[in-house]
Coordinates of C-alpha atoms and ligand atoms in Angstrom, one line a residue:
X406 CA -77.4 128.3 9.5
X407 CA -78.9 131.5 8.7
X408 CA -83.0 131.3 8.6
X409 CA -82.7 132.1 4.9
X410 CA -80.5 129.2 4.3
X411 CA -82.9 126.9 6.5
X412 CA -85.9 128.0 4.6
X413 CA -83.8 127.0 1.2
X414 CA -82.7 123.8 2.8
X415 CA -86.3 122.7 3.9
X416 CA -87.7 123.8 0.6
X417 CA -85.4 121.8 -1.2
X418 CA -85.9 118.7 0.8
X419 CA -89.8 119.2 0.2
X420 CA -89.2 119.6 -3.4
X421 CA -86.9 116.4 -3.7
X422 CA -89.7 114.1 -2.0
X423 CA -92.0 115.5 -4.2
X424 CA -90.2 115.0 -7.4
X425 CA -89.0 111.4 -6.2
X426 CA -92.8 110.6 -6.0
X427 CA -93.7 111.9 -9.4
X428 CA -90.8 110.1 -10.6
X429 CA -91.5 106.6 -9.5
X430 CA -95.4 106.8 -9.8
X431 CA -95.5 106.3 -13.7
X432 CA -92.8 103.8 -13.5
X433 CA -95.2 102.1 -10.9
X434 CA -92.4 100.8 -8.7
X435 CA -89.1 102.2 -7.3
X436 CA -86.3 103.1 -4.8
X437 CA -88.4 105.3 -2.6
X438 CA -87.5 104.3 1.2
X439 CA -83.7 104.8 0.8
X440 CA -84.3 108.1 -1.5
X441 CA -86.6 109.4 1.2
X442 CA -84.0 108.7 4.1
X443 CA -80.9 111.1 2.4
X444 CA -83.7 113.5 1.1
X445 CA -82.7 116.0 4.1
X446 CA -79.0 115.2 3.3
X447 CA -79.1 116.2 -0.3
X448 CA -81.3 119.0 0.3
X449 CA -78.6 120.3 2.9
X450 CA -75.8 119.3 0.3
X451 CA -77.0 121.4 -2.5
X452 CA -79.1 123.9 -0.7
X453 CA -76.0 125.0 1.5
X454 CA -72.8 123.2 1.8
X455 CA -71.7 122.2 -1.5
X456 CA -69.4 124.4 -3.7
X457 CA -70.7 123.6 -7.3
X458 CA -71.6 125.4 -10.6
X459 CA -74.7 124.1 -12.3
X460 CA -73.8 125.5 -15.4
X461 CA -70.3 124.3 -15.3
X462 CA -70.8 120.7 -13.7
X463 CA -67.0 119.7 -14.3
X464 CA -65.7 122.9 -12.6
X465 CA -62.3 121.8 -10.8
X466 CA -63.1 123.4 -7.7
X467 CA -66.8 121.4 -6.9
X468 CA -67.0 119.2 -4.1
X469 CA -67.3 115.7 -5.0
X470 CA -70.7 113.6 -4.0
X471 CA -70.2 109.8 -4.3
X472 CA -73.8 108.2 -3.6
X473 CA -72.5 104.6 -2.9
X474 CA -75.8 103.6 -2.2
X475 CA -76.6 104.1 -5.9
X476 CA -80.2 102.7 -5.8
X477 CA -81.2 106.2 -4.2
X478 CA -80.5 107.9 -7.6
X479 CA -83.8 109.4 -8.0
X480 CA -83.1 111.5 -4.4
X481 CA -80.0 112.7 -6.3
X482 CA -81.6 113.5 -9.4
X483 CA -84.1 115.8 -7.8
X484 CA -81.5 117.7 -5.7
X485 CA -79.4 118.2 -9.2
X486 CA -82.5 119.1 -11.3
X487 CA -83.9 121.6 -8.4
X488 CA -80.5 123.2 -8.3
X489 CA -80.2 123.9 -12.3
X490 CA -77.8 121.0 -13.5
X491 CA -80.6 119.7 -16.2
X492 CA -84.1 120.8 -16.6
X493 CA -86.8 119.3 -13.8
X494 CA -88.8 118.1 -17.1
X495 CA -85.8 115.5 -17.6
X496 CA -86.8 113.7 -14.2
X497 CA -89.5 111.9 -15.8
X498 CA -87.2 110.1 -18.0
X499 CA -86.0 108.0 -15.3
X500 CA -84.9 104.9 -16.6
X501 CA -86.3 104.9 -19.9
X502 CA -84.6 104.3 -23.2
X503 CA -82.2 106.9 -24.4
X504 CA -82.4 108.9 -20.8
X505 CA -79.5 110.8 -19.4
X506 CA -81.0 109.5 -15.8
X507 CA -80.5 105.7 -15.7
X508 CA -81.8 103.9 -12.2
X509 CA -78.7 103.9 -11.0
X510 CA -76.0 106.9 -11.3
X511 CA -73.9 107.0 -14.3
X512 CA -71.0 109.9 -14.4
X513 CA -70.8 109.6 -18.4
X514 CA -74.6 110.0 -18.7
X515 CA -75.7 112.7 -15.9
X516 CA -74.6 116.5 -15.1
X517 CA -73.1 116.9 -11.8
X518 CA -72.9 113.0 -11.1
X519 CA -68.8 112.2 -10.5
X520 CA -68.8 108.7 -10.0
X521 CA -71.2 105.6 -11.5
X522 CA -72.4 103.4 -8.5
X523 CA -75.0 100.8 -8.1
X524 CA -72.9 98.0 -7.2
X525 CA -72.8 98.3 -3.1
X526 CA -69.5 98.7 -1.9
X527 CA -67.6 100.2 -4.8
X528 CA -68.4 103.9 -4.2
X529 CA -66.4 103.6 -1.0
X530 CA -63.2 102.8 -2.9
X531 CA -64.0 105.0 -5.7
X532 CA -64.4 107.9 -3.0
X533 CA -60.9 107.3 -1.6
X534 CA -59.6 107.2 -4.7
X535 CA -61.1 110.6 -5.4
X536 CA -60.3 112.0 -2.1
X537 CA -56.6 110.8 -2.7
X538 CA -56.3 112.2 -6.2
X539 CA -57.4 115.7 -4.7
X540 CA -55.1 115.5 -2.3
X541 CA -52.4 114.6 -4.6
X542 CA -53.6 117.7 -6.7
X543 CA -53.4 120.1 -3.7
X544 CA -57.5 120.7 -4.6
X545 CA -59.0 121.3 -1.3
X546 CA -62.6 120.5 -2.5
X547 CA -64.5 118.0 -0.1
X548 CA -65.4 114.5 -1.1
X549 CA -68.7 113.5 0.6
X550 CA -69.3 109.6 0.8
X551 CA -73.1 108.6 1.2
X552 CA -73.0 105.1 2.2
X553 CA -76.3 102.5 3.5
X554 CA -76.3 100.8 6.6
X555 CA -77.0 97.4 4.9
X556 CA -74.4 98.4 2.6
X557 CA -71.7 98.0 5.2
X558 CA -72.4 94.2 4.7
X559 CA -69.6 94.9 1.8
X560 CA -65.9 94.0 3.0
X561 CA -65.3 96.1 0.4
X562 CA -66.5 99.2 2.4
X563 CA -64.0 98.7 5.1
X564 CA -61.1 98.1 3.0
X565 CA -61.8 101.6 1.7
X566 CA -62.4 102.9 5.2
X567 CA -58.8 101.5 6.4
X568 CA -57.1 103.2 3.4
X569 CA -59.3 106.7 4.1
X570 CA -58.0 106.5 7.5
X571 CA -54.5 105.4 7.2
X572 CA -53.8 108.1 4.3
X573 CA -55.5 110.8 6.3
X574 CA -58.0 111.7 3.8
X575 CA -59.1 114.6 6.1
X576 CA -61.4 116.4 3.2
X577 CA -63.5 113.4 2.9
X578 CA -66.7 112.7 4.9
X579 CA -68.4 109.5 5.1
X580 CA -72.1 109.9 5.8
X581 CA -73.8 106.6 6.9
X582 CA -77.4 106.4 6.0
X583 CA -78.4 104.2 9.0
X584 CA -82.1 103.7 8.4
X585 CA -81.9 100.5 10.1
X586 CA -83.3 98.3 7.0
X587 CA -82.1 97.1 3.7
X588 CA -83.5 95.6 0.5
X589 CA -85.0 92.2 2.6
X590 CA -85.3 93.2 6.2
X591 CA -84.1 95.1 9.2
X592 CA -80.2 95.2 8.7
X593 CA -79.9 93.9 12.3
X594 CA -81.4 90.6 11.3
X595 CA -79.7 90.1 7.7
X596 CA -76.4 90.8 9.5
X597 CA -76.3 93.0 12.5
X598 CA -73.6 95.8 12.1
X599 CA -74.0 96.6 16.0
X600 CA -72.3 99.7 16.8
X601 CA -71.5 101.3 13.4
X602 CA -70.2 104.6 15.2
X603 CA -68.1 102.9 17.2
X604 CA -66.6 101.0 14.4
X605 CA -66.0 103.9 12.4
X606 CA -64.1 105.5 15.6
X607 CA -62.2 102.1 16.0
X608 CA -61.3 102.4 12.1
X609 CA -59.4 106.1 12.8
X610 CA -62.6 108.2 11.9
X611 CA -63.8 111.3 14.0
X612 CA -67.3 110.1 14.2
X613 CA -70.3 111.6 15.4
X614 CA -74.3 110.3 15.6
X615 CA -77.0 112.5 14.4
X616 CA -80.6 112.7 13.4
X617 CA -80.1 112.7 9.8
X618 CA -83.9 114.1 9.1
X619 CA -82.6 117.3 11.2
X620 CA -80.9 119.6 8.8
X621 CA -79.5 121.9 11.4
X622 CA -78.0 118.8 13.8
X623 CA -76.7 117.8 10.4
X624 CA -75.5 120.7 9.3
X625 CA -73.6 121.2 12.7
X626 CA -72.2 118.3 12.5
X627 CA -71.0 118.6 9.0
X628 CA -69.2 121.7 10.4
X629 CA -67.6 119.8 13.2
X630 CA -66.3 117.1 11.0
X631 CA -64.7 119.7 9.0
X632 CA -62.9 121.7 11.6
X633 CA -61.3 118.4 13.2
X634 CA -58.8 118.2 10.4
X635 CA -59.5 114.3 10.7
X636 CA -61.1 111.8 8.1
X637 CA -64.5 112.2 9.7
X638 CA -67.7 109.8 9.5
X639 CA -71.6 111.0 10.4
X640 CA -73.9 108.1 11.4
X641 CA -77.1 109.5 10.6
X642 CA -79.9 107.9 12.3
X643 CA -83.0 107.9 9.8
X644 CA -86.1 106.3 8.6
X645 CA -86.5 104.1 5.7
X646 CA -89.2 106.2 3.7
X647 CA -88.8 109.5 6.2
X648 CA -91.4 112.3 5.5
X649 CA -94.5 110.6 4.5
X650 CA -96.0 108.2 7.1
X651 CA -97.4 105.6 5.0
X652 CA -94.1 104.9 3.4
X653 CA -92.3 105.1 7.0
X654 CA -94.8 102.5 8.2
X655 CA -95.2 100.3 5.0
X656 CA -92.6 97.4 6.0
X657 CA -91.5 96.4 2.6
X658 CA -90.5 100.1 1.4
X659 CA -87.2 99.6 -0.3
X660 CA -88.5 99.3 -3.8
X661 CA -92.2 100.3 -3.2
X662 CA -94.6 98.9 -5.7
X663 CA -97.6 101.3 -6.6
X664 CA -100.5 99.4 -5.7
X665 CA -103.7 101.1 -5.2
X666 CA -103.2 102.1 -1.6
X667 CA -99.3 103.2 -2.2
X668 CA -100.5 105.3 -5.3
X669 CA -103.1 107.0 -3.2
X670 CA -100.6 107.7 -0.4
X671 CA -98.1 109.0 -3.0
X672 CA -100.9 111.1 -4.5
X673 CA -102.0 112.5 -1.2
X674 CA -98.1 113.3 -0.4
X675 CA -97.7 115.1 -3.8
X676 CA -100.7 117.5 -2.6
X677 CA -99.6 117.9 0.8
X678 CA -96.2 119.1 -0.4
X679 CA -97.2 121.2 -3.1
X680 CA -99.7 123.1 -0.6
X681 CA -97.0 123.3 1.8
X682 CA -94.6 124.9 -1.1
X683 CA -97.0 127.3 -2.3
X684 CA -97.3 128.3 1.3
X685 CA -93.5 129.0 1.2
X686 CA -93.6 130.7 -2.0
Ligands
TPP990 C1 -73.0 94.3 -5.0 C2 -74.6 94.4 -4.5 N1 -75.4 93.3 -4.0 C3 -76.4 93.4 -4.1 C4 -77.2 94.5 -4.5 C5 -78.8 94.8 -4.4 N2 -79.1 95.8 -3.6 C6 -79.5 96.6 -3.8 S1 -79.9 98.0 -3.0 C7 -79.5 96.6 -1.5 C8 -79.7 96.8 0.1 C9 -78.9 98.0 0.3 O1 -79.5 98.2 1.7 P1 -79.0 99.8 2.2 O2 -77.6 99.9 2.3 O3 -79.1 99.6 3.8 O4 -79.9 100.8 1.5 P2 -81.0 101.3 2.0 O5 -81.8 100.7 3.1 O6 -80.6 102.9 2.5 O7 -81.9 101.9 0.9 C10 -79.1 95.5 -2.3 C11 -78.8 94.2 -1.4 C12 -76.4 95.5 -5.2 N3 -76.9 96.8 -5.9 N4 -75.3 95.3 -5.3

């Protein structure tokens, strides 16, 4: 990654976190933890990796993204707005009547969203279908499937992974957001997934483990996955709420309720990020 690319990706990651905070604050609550753990991935995808045309969101050559952990929609919307798919101002209509930004992604409503998600597990199957269809059509676009570690409780994920490996869908990359938490506690306590990378390898994926908050390491892993010529999985070691210490340490950071303390932490984080962005401008 060049220095220019790194600057662009890091700036976008800051903007995504700021925008998520600004979107959720007026609503009083929202899916902050799982949005922040994928903020760096989203910044890397939209700041460097993806082929897309923001002014032509259904362009046939675009890479496809399926955010199977659809509750992290705010991070995706921020990435799309900051990349020119729709005006940034629209972010503040999140989950309001008549919005084109519902709490969970809807492919019929939002420019840049290729698959509707929210019911955990289903995005794994639809991403497999998208990648299969692209292969049949001889379209070289990549499909990026983002799935939560808690989401892997859904048996549907493993059926889809079997299919992806069996059909040799080697232009699909599974990105597991291994932030060790789910809605109601630690993933290891709710239903221990044990070694996710070992399981993906056993399912036939070329598998890597990487720090998902380190965009350079993540970029290297994506390049290696692409070069492998095999269906690939990247297990991202992440932190739920990553980027703002208060939210990283907050136990119940799945859907954060903005009480007085959380509101103060969010406002401070917004100011801090804006100051950083000014320094970068
Ligand atoms: C089929 C289904 N069951 C339950 C839910 C409710 N739900 C929303 S998020 C979530 C936890 C997901 O955990 P994880 O995939 O680890 O997400 P992250 O921690 O990254 O936010 C649950 C159970 C749902 N959206 N879909």
